[in-house]
XYZ file of C-alpha atoms in Angstrom:
109
model
C 37.494 16.394 18.774
C 39.599 13.254 19.100
C 43.317 13.301 19.675
C 43.989 10.291 17.507
C 47.619 9.910 18.569
C 46.504 9.378 22.175
C 43.886 6.734 21.339
C 44.445 3.043 21.806
C 44.883 0.920 18.705
C 41.305 -0.398 19.073
C 39.914 3.117 19.433
C 41.857 4.242 16.352
C 40.429 1.304 14.396
C 36.898 2.163 15.554
C 37.402 5.780 14.518
C 38.658 4.657 11.098
C 35.508 2.540 10.658
C 33.328 5.481 11.677
C 35.116 7.683 9.129
C 34.240 5.185 6.396
C 30.543 5.698 7.185
C 30.705 9.482 7.646
C 32.692 11.290 4.959
C 32.722 14.546 6.945
C 34.921 12.799 9.534
C 38.615 12.634 8.647
C 40.923 11.317 11.357
C 44.358 12.906 11.105
C 47.517 12.501 13.112
C 49.691 15.422 14.129
C 52.368 12.916 15.050
C 52.796 10.964 11.799
C 50.672 13.172 9.494
C 48.442 10.273 8.450
C 45.105 11.345 7.063
C 46.308 14.729 5.819
C 46.165 13.638 2.175
C 42.533 12.577 2.637
C 41.679 15.822 4.437
C 43.265 17.954 1.713
C 41.457 15.983 -1.005
C 38.117 16.472 0.792
C 38.748 20.203 1.174
C 39.659 20.437 -2.496
C 36.490 18.545 -3.470
C 34.288 20.840 -1.394
C 35.890 24.024 -2.635
C 35.674 22.889 -6.251
C 32.141 21.517 -6.108
C 30.515 24.708 -7.323
C 33.128 25.473 -9.972
C 33.357 24.764 -13.660
C 36.194 25.055 -16.163
C 35.308 27.412 -18.982
C 37.179 28.565 -22.062
C 36.882 32.334 -22.443
C 38.053 34.354 -25.421
C 38.507 38.113 -25.181
C 40.018 40.921 -27.189
C 43.107 42.424 -25.602
C 41.156 45.696 -25.390
C 38.766 44.084 -22.854
C 41.030 44.887 -19.908
C 38.153 45.436 -17.493
C 36.646 41.992 -18.199
C 40.083 40.375 -18.086
C 40.787 41.923 -14.667
C 37.371 40.753 -13.458
C 38.144 37.189 -14.533
C 41.463 37.215 -12.688
C 39.728 38.512 -9.537
C 36.854 36.013 -9.597
C 38.284 32.914 -11.265
C 41.427 30.838 -11.326
C 43.128 31.186 -14.699
C 44.544 27.759 -15.491
C 45.911 28.574 -18.926
C 46.346 31.722 -21.005
C 47.383 32.168 -24.634
C 47.670 35.532 -26.399
C 47.589 35.406 -30.184
C 49.171 37.918 -32.576
C 45.725 39.249 -33.590
C 45.116 40.672 -30.106
C 42.900 37.900 -28.776
C 43.320 36.343 -25.352
C 42.289 32.722 -24.854
C 41.781 31.594 -21.271
C 40.894 28.382 -19.503
C 39.365 29.440 -16.206
C 38.020 27.591 -13.179
C 35.136 29.740 -12.000
C 32.143 29.419 -9.686
C 28.804 28.969 -11.429
C 27.461 32.165 -9.832
C 30.451 34.183 -11.057
C 30.179 32.633 -14.501
C 26.557 33.775 -14.705
C 27.633 37.309 -13.705
C 30.403 37.240 -16.299
C 28.026 36.072 -19.031
C 25.644 38.941 -18.178
C 28.485 41.470 -18.366
C 29.597 39.999 -21.690
C 26.023 40.095 -23.066
C 25.633 43.717 -21.942
C 28.795 44.680 -23.842
C 27.577 43.039 -27.032
C 24.189 44.788 -27.107
């Protein structure tokens, strides 16, 4: 663990070069907050790597499935139409999407 704010300018430059070669290394400064934007972007990339955006349409009577989606996914957009249908755009992990599809298939058989 490097304390980047205590490093010499040359050591900071060397660390920056090392970070270019190793993407898991993100030098950040507690003093001037440099590097935080890169760190947050890398965290976001890693957390979203196993997710997909999916459009899901449900009847308003499918409360159990709707609650499941809200628990396991991130609802990005929701539109309810006058006919009682709910249209969702959801960011969801592939594993959860597979579980959801199985639950949906089981309801339709």
